[in-house]
Every structure is written in C-alpha cells, then in structure tokens.
GROMACS .gro file of C-alpha atoms in nm:
model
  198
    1UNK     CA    1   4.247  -3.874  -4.269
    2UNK     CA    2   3.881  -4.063  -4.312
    3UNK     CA    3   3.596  -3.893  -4.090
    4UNK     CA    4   3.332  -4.149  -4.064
    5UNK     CA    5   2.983  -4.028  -3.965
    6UNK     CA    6   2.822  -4.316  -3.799
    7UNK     CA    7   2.436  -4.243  -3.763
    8UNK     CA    8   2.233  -4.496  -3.572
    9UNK     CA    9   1.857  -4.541  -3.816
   10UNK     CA   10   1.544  -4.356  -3.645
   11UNK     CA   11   1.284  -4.520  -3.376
   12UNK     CA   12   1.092  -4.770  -3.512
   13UNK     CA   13   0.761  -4.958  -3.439
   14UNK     CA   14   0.981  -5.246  -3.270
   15UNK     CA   15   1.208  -4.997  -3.054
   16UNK     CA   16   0.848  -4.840  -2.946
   17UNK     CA   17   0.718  -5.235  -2.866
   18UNK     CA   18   1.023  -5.293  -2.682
   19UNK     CA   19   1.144  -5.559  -2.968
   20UNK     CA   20   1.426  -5.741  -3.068
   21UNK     CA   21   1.553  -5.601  -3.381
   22UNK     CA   22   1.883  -5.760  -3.532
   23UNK     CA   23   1.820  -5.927  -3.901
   24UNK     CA   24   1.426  -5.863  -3.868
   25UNK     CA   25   1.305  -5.533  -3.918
   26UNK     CA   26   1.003  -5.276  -3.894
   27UNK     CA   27   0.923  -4.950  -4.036
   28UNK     CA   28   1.085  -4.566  -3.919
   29UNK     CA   29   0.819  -4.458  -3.675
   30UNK     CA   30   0.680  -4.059  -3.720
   31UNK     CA   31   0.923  -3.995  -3.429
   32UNK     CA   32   1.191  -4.163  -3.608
   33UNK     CA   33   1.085  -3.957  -3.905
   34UNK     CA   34   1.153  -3.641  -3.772
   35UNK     CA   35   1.443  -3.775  -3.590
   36UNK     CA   36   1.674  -3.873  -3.897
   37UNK     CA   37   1.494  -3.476  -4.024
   38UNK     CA   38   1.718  -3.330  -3.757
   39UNK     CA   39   2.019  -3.450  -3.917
   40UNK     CA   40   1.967  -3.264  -4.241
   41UNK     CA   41   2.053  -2.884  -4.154
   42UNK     CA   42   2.357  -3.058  -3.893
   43UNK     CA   43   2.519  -3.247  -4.185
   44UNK     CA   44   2.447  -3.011  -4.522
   45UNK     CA   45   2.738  -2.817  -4.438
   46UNK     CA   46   2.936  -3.146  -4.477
   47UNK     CA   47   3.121  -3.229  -4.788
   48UNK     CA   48   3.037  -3.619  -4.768
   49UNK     CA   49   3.165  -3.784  -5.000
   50UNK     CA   50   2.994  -4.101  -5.005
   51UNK     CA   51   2.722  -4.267  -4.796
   52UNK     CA   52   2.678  -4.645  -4.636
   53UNK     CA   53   2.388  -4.786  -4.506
   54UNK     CA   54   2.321  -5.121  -4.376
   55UNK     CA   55   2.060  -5.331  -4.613
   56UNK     CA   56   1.788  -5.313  -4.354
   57UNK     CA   57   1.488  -5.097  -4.434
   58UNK     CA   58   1.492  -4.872  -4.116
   59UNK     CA   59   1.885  -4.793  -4.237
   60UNK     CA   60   1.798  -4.714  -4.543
   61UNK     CA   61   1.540  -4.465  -4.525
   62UNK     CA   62   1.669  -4.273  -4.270
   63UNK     CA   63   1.974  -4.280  -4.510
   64UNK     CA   64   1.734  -4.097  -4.753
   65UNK     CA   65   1.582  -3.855  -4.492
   66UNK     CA   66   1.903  -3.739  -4.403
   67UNK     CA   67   2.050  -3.678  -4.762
   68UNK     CA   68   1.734  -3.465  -4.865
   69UNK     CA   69   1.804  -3.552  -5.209
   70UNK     CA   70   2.165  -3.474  -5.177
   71UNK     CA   71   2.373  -3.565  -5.541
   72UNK     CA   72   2.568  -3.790  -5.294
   73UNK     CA   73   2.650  -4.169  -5.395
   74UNK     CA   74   2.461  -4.422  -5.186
   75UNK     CA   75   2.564  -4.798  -5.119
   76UNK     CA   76   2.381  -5.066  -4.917
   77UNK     CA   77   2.587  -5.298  -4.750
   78UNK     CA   78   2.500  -5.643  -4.588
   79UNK     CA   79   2.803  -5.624  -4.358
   80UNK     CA   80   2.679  -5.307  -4.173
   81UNK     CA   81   2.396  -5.543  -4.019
   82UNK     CA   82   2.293  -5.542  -3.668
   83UNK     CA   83   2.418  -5.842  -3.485
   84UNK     CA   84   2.166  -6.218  -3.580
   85UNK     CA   85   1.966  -6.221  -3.207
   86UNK     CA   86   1.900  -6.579  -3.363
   87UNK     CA   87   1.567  -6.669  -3.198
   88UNK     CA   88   1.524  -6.378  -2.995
   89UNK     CA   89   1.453  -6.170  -3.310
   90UNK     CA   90   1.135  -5.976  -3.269
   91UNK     CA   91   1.086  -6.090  -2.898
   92UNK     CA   92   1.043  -5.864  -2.640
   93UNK     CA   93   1.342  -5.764  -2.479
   94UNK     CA   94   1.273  -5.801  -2.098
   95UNK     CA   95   1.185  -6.139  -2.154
   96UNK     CA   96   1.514  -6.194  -2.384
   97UNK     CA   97   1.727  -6.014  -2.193
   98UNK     CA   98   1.629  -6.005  -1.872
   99UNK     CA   99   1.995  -5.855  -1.693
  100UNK     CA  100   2.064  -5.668  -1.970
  101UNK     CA  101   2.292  -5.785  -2.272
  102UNK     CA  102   2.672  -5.652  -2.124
  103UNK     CA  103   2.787  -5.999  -1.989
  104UNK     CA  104   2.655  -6.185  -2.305
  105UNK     CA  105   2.919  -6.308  -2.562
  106UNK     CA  106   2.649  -6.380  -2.824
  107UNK     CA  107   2.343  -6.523  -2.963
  108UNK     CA  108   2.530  -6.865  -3.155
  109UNK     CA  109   2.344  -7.050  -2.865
  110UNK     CA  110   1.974  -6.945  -3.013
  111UNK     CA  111   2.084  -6.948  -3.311
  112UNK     CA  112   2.260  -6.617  -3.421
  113UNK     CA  113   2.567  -6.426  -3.433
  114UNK     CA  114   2.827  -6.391  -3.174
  115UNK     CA  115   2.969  -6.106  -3.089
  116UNK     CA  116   3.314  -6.173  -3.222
  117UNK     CA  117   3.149  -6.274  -3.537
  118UNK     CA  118   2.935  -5.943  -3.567
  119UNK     CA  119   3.229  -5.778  -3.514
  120UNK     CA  120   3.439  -5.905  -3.742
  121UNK     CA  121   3.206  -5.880  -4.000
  122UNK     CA  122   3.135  -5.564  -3.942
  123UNK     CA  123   3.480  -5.428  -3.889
  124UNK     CA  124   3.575  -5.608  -4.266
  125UNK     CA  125   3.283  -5.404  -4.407
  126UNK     CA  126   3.428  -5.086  -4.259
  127UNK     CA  127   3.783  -5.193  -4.340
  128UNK     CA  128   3.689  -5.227  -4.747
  129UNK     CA  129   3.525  -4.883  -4.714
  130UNK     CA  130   3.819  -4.724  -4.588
  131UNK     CA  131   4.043  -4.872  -4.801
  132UNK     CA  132   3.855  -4.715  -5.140
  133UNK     CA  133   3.930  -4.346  -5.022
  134UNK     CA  134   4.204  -4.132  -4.894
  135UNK     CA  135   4.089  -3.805  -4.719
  136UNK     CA  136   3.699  -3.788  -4.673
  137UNK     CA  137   3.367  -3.795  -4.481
  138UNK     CA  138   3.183  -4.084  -4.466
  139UNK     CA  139   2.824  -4.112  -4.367
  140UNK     CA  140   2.726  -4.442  -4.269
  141UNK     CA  141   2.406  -4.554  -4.137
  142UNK     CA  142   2.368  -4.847  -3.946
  143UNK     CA  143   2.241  -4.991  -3.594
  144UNK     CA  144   2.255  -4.968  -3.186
  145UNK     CA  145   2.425  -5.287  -3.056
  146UNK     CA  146   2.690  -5.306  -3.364
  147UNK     CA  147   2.768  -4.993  -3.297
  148UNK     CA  148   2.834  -5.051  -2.938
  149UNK     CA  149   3.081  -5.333  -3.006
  150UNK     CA  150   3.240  -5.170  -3.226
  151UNK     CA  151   3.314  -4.846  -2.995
  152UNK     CA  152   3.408  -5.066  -2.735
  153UNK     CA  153   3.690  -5.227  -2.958
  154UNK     CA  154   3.839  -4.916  -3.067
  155UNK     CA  155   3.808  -4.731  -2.732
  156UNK     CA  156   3.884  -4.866  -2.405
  157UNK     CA  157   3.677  -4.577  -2.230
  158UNK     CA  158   3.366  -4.675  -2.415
  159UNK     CA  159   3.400  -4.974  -2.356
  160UNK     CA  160   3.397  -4.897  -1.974
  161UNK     CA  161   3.082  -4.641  -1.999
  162UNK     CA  162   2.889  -4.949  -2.177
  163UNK     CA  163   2.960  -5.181  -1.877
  164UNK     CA  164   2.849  -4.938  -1.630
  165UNK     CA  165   2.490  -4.885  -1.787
  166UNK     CA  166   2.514  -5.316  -1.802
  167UNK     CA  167   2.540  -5.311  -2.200
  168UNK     CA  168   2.175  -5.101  -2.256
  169UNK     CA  169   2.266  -4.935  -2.639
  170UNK     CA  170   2.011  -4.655  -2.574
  171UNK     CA  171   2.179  -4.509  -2.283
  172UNK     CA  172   2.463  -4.459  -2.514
  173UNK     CA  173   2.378  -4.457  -2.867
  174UNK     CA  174   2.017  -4.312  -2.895
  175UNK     CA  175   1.842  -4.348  -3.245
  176UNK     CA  176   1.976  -4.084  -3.503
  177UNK     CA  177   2.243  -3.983  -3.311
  178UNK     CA  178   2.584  -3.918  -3.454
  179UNK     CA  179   2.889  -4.051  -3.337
  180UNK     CA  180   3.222  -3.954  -3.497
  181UNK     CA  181   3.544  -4.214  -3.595
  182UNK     CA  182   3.871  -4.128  -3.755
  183UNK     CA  183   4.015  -4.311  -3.952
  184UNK     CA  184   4.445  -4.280  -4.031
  185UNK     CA  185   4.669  -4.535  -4.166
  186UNK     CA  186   4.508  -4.813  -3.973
  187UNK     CA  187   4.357  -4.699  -3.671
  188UNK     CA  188   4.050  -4.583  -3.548
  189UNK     CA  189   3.998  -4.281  -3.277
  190UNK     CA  190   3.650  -4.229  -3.157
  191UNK     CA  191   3.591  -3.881  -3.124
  192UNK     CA  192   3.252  -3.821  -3.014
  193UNK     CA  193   2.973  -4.051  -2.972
  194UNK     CA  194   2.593  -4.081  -2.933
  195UNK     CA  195   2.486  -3.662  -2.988
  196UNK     CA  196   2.161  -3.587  -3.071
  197UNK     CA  197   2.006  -3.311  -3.221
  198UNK     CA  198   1.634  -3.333  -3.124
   0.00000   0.00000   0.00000
C-alpha cells in the first residue's frame, strides 16, 4: 500500500489579500512560515520516501520548510498545479466569485482550466507517481482547490461536506494542513483530511 501525504503550501501574501491564486503566485507569508514549521516534528517520525511538490514557488518552499534538510529526494511537478482561474488570476475573490466557486464547472470561459481538465491532469500526475513505487509514503505538496476536486472524486462524503460550505477550500483544506490518501492496486481511500497542527 502507497500512503500519500498531501500538504496544502503555507498562507501567502495573496491568501492574506483575498487573491486569486491558480498559475500566478506570491511569496509564503511569516504565518505561512511557521505554518509549513509545524509540520516538521509531525512528519520526522515518517519514513518518506520521496517528496512532490507542485512547480509553484509557495509549493516549493514550504516543501523545503517541512523537510528541514531531510536526505529525502525532491521532484517538482507541473501537473500538481492549482487549477488556470484564466483571467481571474490575481483578482480578488469576492469580486470573482461572488456565490462561492461549488456550482462552477470551470474557468475555460475566462480563459483557464476546467475542472475536468484540472482534474485529469492532476489525477495523471498522481497516477505516474504511484505507479514508480510499491509500498511507501509520499509527501506531496500542492494547492487548496485541486485538492478539493480531487477529494471529492475519490470520496463521495467529501464531496458532500464541500457542497455544504458552497465549494469555500479553506473551510476544508486550511493552508499546511495534512490530508491522508491510500493508495492499493488502483484505488484511492481518503483517510483523513484537512488537520492542522498550529
């Protein structure tokens, strides 16, 4: 059996601004510094095997933070992206989203991903990272609202707690929190999702 660690990155200036942050980025604020921090002493104990992190800056260094200099192989990956907000990247979200995002199939109309799409790519990223081991822990870093779809494919009960809070990733998936998947001979059983340890 696979354990993947899914970590979502730490606050950052454009979560504090109330941003849209898909593709675009912005830098780990001091909160989100010590955030990713409280990972280290909850995960040292792990034997991880390998770690993932989506290309994206914020990813990445709370990748770092939370390996402490760890000997542990790192590996970027483009398909562990957030989801293209097309145009709405870096707005602010109120004026974006104004209902929230749960009854939205996608961005492809202002120019970004759908949902399917993020999915998809997203679920082949995981799929070839699977695939290269047999029995181990994962630890993958990557974002909010990718995370969300992705929980709500694999678990119908998820996917239920997302409508009821009308799609908002905080309320489910804070920043740095860890969320636990399985992985056996094809299928995926989400164990625990959105803890935090700050």
């Amino acid at each position: 059996m696979i354990r993947l660690l899914f970590v979502r990155h730490g606050q950052t200036e454009f979560n504090v601004k109330k941003r849209v942050q898909g593709w675009c980025d912005s830098p780990l604020t001091q909160e989100g510094i010590k955030q990713a921090e409280s990972l280290i002493d909850v995960l040292k104990e792990v034997d991880i095997c390998a770690a993932y992190s989506s290309t994206s800056e914020r990813c990445r260094d709370t990748l770092d933070i939370i390996l402490n200099d760890r000997d542990i192989k790192k590996y970027d990956r483009k398909g562990l992206k957030e989801i293209h907000f097309g145009l709405a990247e870096g707005e602010r979200i109120e004026k974006v989203f104004p209902n929230g995002t749960a009854n939205l199939s996608g961005y492809q109309d202002i120019q970004g991903e759908s949902k399917q799409q993020a999915l998809k790519r997203f679920e082949d990223e995981i799929h070839s990272i699977v695939s290269l081991y047999d029995e181990a822990n994962i630890l993958i870093v990557t974002h909010g609202s990718i995370l969300k779809e992705f929980f709500s494919h694999i678990d119908l009960g998820f996917k239920q707690a997302a409508i009821e809070v009308n799609g908002s990733v905080n309320r489910l998936i804070s920043n740095c929190s860890l969320s636990i998947v399985e992985y056996n001979q094809g299928n995926y059983c989400l164990v625990s999702y959105g803890k935090t340890y700050y």
